[in-house]
Coordinates of C-alpha atoms in Angstrom, one line a residue:
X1 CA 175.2 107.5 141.8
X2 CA 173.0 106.1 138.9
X3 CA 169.3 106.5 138.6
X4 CA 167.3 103.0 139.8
X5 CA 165.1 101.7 137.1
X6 CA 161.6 100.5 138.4
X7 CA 159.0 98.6 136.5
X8 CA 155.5 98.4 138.0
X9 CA 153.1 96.0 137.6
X10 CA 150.2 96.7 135.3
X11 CA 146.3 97.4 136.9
X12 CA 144.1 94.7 136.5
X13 CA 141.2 96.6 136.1
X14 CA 142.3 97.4 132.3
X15 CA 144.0 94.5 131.3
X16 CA 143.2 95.3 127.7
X17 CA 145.3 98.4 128.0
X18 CA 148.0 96.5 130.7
X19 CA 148.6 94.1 127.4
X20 CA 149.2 96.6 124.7
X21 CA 151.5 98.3 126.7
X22 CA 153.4 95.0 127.9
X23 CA 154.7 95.2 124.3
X24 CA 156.8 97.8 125.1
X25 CA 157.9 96.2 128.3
X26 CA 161.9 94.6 127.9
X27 CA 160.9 91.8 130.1
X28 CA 157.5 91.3 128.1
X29 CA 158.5 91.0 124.4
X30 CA 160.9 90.2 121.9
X31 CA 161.6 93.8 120.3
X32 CA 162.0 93.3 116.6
X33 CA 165.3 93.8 115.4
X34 CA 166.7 95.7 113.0
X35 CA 167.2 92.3 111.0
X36 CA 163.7 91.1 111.5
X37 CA 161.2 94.5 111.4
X38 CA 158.1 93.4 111.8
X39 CA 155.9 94.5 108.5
X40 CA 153.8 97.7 109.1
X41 CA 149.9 97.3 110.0
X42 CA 147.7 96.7 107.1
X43 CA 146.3 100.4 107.4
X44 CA 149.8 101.7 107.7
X45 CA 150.9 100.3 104.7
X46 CA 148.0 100.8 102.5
X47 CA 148.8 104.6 103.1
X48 CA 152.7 104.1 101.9
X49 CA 153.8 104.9 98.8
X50 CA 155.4 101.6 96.8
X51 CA 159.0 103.4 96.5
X52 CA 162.2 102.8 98.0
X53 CA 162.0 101.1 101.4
X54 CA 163.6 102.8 104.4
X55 CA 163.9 101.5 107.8
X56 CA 163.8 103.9 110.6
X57 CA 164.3 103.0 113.9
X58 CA 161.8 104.2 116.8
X59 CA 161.6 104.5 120.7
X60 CA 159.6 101.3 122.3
X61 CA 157.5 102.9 125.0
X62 CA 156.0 106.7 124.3
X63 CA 152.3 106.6 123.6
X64 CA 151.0 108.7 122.4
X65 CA 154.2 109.4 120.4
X66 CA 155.0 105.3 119.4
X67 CA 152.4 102.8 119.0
X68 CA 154.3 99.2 119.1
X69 CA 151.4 97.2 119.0
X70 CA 149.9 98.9 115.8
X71 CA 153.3 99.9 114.3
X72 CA 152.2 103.0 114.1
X73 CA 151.8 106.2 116.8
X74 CA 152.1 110.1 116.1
X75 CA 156.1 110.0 114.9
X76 CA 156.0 107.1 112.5
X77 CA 152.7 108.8 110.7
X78 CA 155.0 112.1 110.5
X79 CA 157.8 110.8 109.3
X80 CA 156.3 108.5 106.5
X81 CA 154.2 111.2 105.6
X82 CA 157.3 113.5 105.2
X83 CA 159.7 110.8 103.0
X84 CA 155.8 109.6 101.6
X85 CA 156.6 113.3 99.3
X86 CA 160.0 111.8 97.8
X87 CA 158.6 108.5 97.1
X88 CA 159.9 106.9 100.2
X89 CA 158.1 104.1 102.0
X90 CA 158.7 103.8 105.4
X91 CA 159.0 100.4 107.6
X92 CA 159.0 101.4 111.4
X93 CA 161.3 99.4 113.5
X94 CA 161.1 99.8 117.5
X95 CA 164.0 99.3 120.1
X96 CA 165.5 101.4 122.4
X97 CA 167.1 104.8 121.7
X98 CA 171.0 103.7 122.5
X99 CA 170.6 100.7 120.0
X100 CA 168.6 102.3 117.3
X101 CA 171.7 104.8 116.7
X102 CA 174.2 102.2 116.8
X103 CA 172.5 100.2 113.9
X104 CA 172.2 103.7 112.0
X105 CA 175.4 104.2 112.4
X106 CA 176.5 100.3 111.2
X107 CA 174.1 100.9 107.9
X108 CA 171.3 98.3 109.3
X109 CA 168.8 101.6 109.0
X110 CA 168.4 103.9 107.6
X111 CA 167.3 106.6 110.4
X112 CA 166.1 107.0 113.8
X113 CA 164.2 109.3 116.0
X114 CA 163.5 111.3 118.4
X115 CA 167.4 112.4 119.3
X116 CA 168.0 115.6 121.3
X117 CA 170.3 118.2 121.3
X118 CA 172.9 116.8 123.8
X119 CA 172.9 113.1 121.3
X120 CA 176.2 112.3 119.8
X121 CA 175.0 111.9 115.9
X122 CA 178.5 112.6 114.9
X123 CA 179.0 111.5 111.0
X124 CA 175.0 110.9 110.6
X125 CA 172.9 113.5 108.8
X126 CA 170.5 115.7 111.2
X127 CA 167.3 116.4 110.0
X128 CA 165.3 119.7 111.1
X129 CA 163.6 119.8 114.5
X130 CA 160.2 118.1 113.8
X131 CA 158.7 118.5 117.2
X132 CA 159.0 119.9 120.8
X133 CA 158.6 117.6 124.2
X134 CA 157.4 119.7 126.7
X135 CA 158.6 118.1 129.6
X136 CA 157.0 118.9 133.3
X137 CA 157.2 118.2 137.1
X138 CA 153.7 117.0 138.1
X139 CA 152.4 117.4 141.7
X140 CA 149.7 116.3 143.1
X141 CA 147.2 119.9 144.1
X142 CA 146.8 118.1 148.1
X143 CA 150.4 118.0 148.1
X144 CA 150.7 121.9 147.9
X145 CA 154.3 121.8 146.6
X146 CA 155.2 125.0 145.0
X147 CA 158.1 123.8 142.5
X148 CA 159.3 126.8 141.0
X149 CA 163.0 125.7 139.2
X150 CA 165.1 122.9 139.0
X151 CA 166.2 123.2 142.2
X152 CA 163.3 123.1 144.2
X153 CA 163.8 118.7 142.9
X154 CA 166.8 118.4 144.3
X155 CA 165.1 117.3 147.9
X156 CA 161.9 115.4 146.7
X157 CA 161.2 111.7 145.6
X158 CA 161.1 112.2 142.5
X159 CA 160.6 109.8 139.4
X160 CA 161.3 110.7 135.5
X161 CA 161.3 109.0 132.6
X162 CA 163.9 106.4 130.8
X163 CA 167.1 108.4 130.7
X164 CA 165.9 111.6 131.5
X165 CA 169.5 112.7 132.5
X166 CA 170.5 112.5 128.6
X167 CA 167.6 113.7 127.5
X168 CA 167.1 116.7 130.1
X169 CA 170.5 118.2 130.0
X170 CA 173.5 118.6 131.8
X171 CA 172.3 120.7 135.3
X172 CA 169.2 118.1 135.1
X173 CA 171.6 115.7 135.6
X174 CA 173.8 117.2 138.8
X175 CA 170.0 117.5 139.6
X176 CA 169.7 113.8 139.6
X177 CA 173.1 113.0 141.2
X178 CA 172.4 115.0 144.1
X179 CA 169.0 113.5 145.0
X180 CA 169.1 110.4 146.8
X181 CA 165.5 109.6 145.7
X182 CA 165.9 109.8 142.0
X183 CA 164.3 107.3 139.9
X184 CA 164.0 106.8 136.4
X185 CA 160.9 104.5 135.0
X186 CA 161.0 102.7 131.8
X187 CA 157.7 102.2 131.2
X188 CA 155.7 105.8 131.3
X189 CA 152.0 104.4 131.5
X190 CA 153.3 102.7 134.9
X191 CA 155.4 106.2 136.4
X192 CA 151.6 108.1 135.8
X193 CA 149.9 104.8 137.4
X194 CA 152.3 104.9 140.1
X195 CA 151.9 108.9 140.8
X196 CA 148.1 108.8 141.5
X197 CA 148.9 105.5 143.9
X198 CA 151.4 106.7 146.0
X199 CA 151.1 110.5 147.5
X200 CA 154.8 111.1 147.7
X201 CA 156.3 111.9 144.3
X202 CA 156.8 114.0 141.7
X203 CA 157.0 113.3 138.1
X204 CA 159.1 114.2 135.2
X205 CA 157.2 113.6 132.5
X206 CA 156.4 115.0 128.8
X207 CA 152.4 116.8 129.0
X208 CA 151.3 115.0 126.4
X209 CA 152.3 111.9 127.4
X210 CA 151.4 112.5 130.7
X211 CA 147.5 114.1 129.2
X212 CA 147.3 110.5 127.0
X213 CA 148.1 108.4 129.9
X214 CA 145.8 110.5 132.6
X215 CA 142.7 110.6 130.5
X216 CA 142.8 106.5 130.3
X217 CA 142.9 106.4 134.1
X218 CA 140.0 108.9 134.4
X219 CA 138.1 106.5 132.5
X220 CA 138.5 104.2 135.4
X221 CA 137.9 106.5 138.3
X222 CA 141.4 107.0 138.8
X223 CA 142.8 110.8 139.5
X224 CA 143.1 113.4 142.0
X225 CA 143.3 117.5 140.9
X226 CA 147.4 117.9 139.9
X227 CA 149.5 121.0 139.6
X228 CA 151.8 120.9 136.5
X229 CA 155.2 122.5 137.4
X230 CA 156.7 123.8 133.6
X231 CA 159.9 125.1 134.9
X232 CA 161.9 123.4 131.9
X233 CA 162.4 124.9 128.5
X234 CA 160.8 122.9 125.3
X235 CA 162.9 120.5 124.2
X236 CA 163.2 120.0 120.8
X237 CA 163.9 116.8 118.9
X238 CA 164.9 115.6 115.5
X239 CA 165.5 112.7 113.5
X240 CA 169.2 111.2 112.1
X241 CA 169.5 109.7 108.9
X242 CA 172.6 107.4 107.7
X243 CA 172.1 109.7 104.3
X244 CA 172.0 113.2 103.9
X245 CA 169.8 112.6 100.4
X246 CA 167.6 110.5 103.0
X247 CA 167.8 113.7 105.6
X248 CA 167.1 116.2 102.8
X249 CA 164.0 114.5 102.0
X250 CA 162.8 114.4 105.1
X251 CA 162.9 118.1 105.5
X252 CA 161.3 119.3 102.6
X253 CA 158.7 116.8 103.4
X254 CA 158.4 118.2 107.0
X255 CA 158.2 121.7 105.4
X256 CA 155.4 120.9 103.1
X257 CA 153.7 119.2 106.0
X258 CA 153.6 122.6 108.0
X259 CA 152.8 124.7 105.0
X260 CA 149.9 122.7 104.1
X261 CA 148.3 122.5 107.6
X262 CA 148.5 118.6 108.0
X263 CA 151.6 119.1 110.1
X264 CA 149.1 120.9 112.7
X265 CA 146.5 118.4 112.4
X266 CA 148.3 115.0 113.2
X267 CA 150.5 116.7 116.4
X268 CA 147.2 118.8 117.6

């Protein structure tokens, strides 16, 4: 059985937001391609450093991880500011995950991000883990589930992010095979949209993006009391570079970055 893909419809009562996140929408937008990168925003690029150009590929719908509208979000700012030490200057591309490794892998960039543990970067260069997602099961507090492990999923509706099976592992997987009401949602401002509308599901869902999308629907009224289930282990993540000079620089970047205290600041 494979996970359905669902798209819902954006709120009309914040269209402003409902555009900006069309962007990362497939059936909304022409992605830029690796051949055609749009140019960062002017203040991204007034921060780069005017050295040699690298194009790294990035995921198309993560706020507050990816920004596609501004070129810009939390893991493009820490990555150029990690390659900014050696000179680098970084030009953010965004498509999905699957196609952003085959384009590393053909030489069209230069690197992508975020990969897991259980990604196939066979004959790429791994950089160090930059950052854990801390992925939860989110309840609504009237629904008085008590979701303890993994297991306790296996006979809800459940919906998790865009393929959560690779991302989440192996048993999260028989998880998702064994549960006739598994869903996967591509766009993750729509899964927390659709969780306060409908009184029936859980969520799989990383707590920051889940915290980033929340707070904008408590702007509008929108939002019951939740209970947030953290019955998986941090997941870490990293980024893959075509060259291990490339991935080297990264890392000592990303090590002066948490020496100096600015790696705290931009991921607090």
């Amino acid at each position: 059985m494979t996970a359905r893909q669902v798209t819902a419809p954006a709120q009309d009562a914040d269209k402003q937001d409902a555009a900006r996140q069309d962007a990362v929408s497939p059936d909304n937008t022409r992605l830029a391609t690796a051949d055609e990168a749009a140019p960062p925003a002017a203040g991204y690029a007034a921060s780069a450093p005017a050295g040699p150009e690298l194009r790294i590929g990035f995921s198309t719908s993560s706020l507050p991880y990816v920004d596609i509208v501004n070129k810009s979000g939390l893991e493009p700012r820490l990555v150029a500011a990690a390659l900014s030490r050696s000179g680098y200057r970084v030009v953010p591309v965004f498509l999905p995950h699957a196609r952003a490794l085959e384009l590393v892998r053909k030489g069209t960039l230069d690197g992508c991000g975020p990969v897991g543990r259980h990604t196939d970067v066979a004959g790429l260069a791994l950089g160090d883990m930059y950052l854990q997602y801390r992925n939860v099961a989110v309840s609504l507090e009237a629904a008085g589930l008590e979701i303890n492990t993994l297991a306790d999923l296996r006979d809800l509706p459940v919906m998790a992010f865009h393929n959560a099976r690779v991302f989440m592992g192996p048993d999260f997987a028989a998880m998702a095979d064994a549960n006739p009401r598994y869903e996967e949602q591509v766009d993750q401002r729509a899964q927390v949209e659709a969780f306060f509308q409908r009184h029936d599901r859980v969520i799989v869902v990383d707590e920051r993006i889940f915290a980033f999308h929340r707070a904008r629907l408590a702007a509008r009224g929108v939002g019951e009391p939740v209970r947030i289930h953290r019955i998986f282990p941090a997941q870490d993540r990293f980024f893959v570079f075509r060259d291990p000079v490339v991935r080297d620089a990264f890392d000592a970047g990303l090590r002066q970055l948490q020496e100096s205290g600015e790696f705290r600041r931009m991921v607090r």
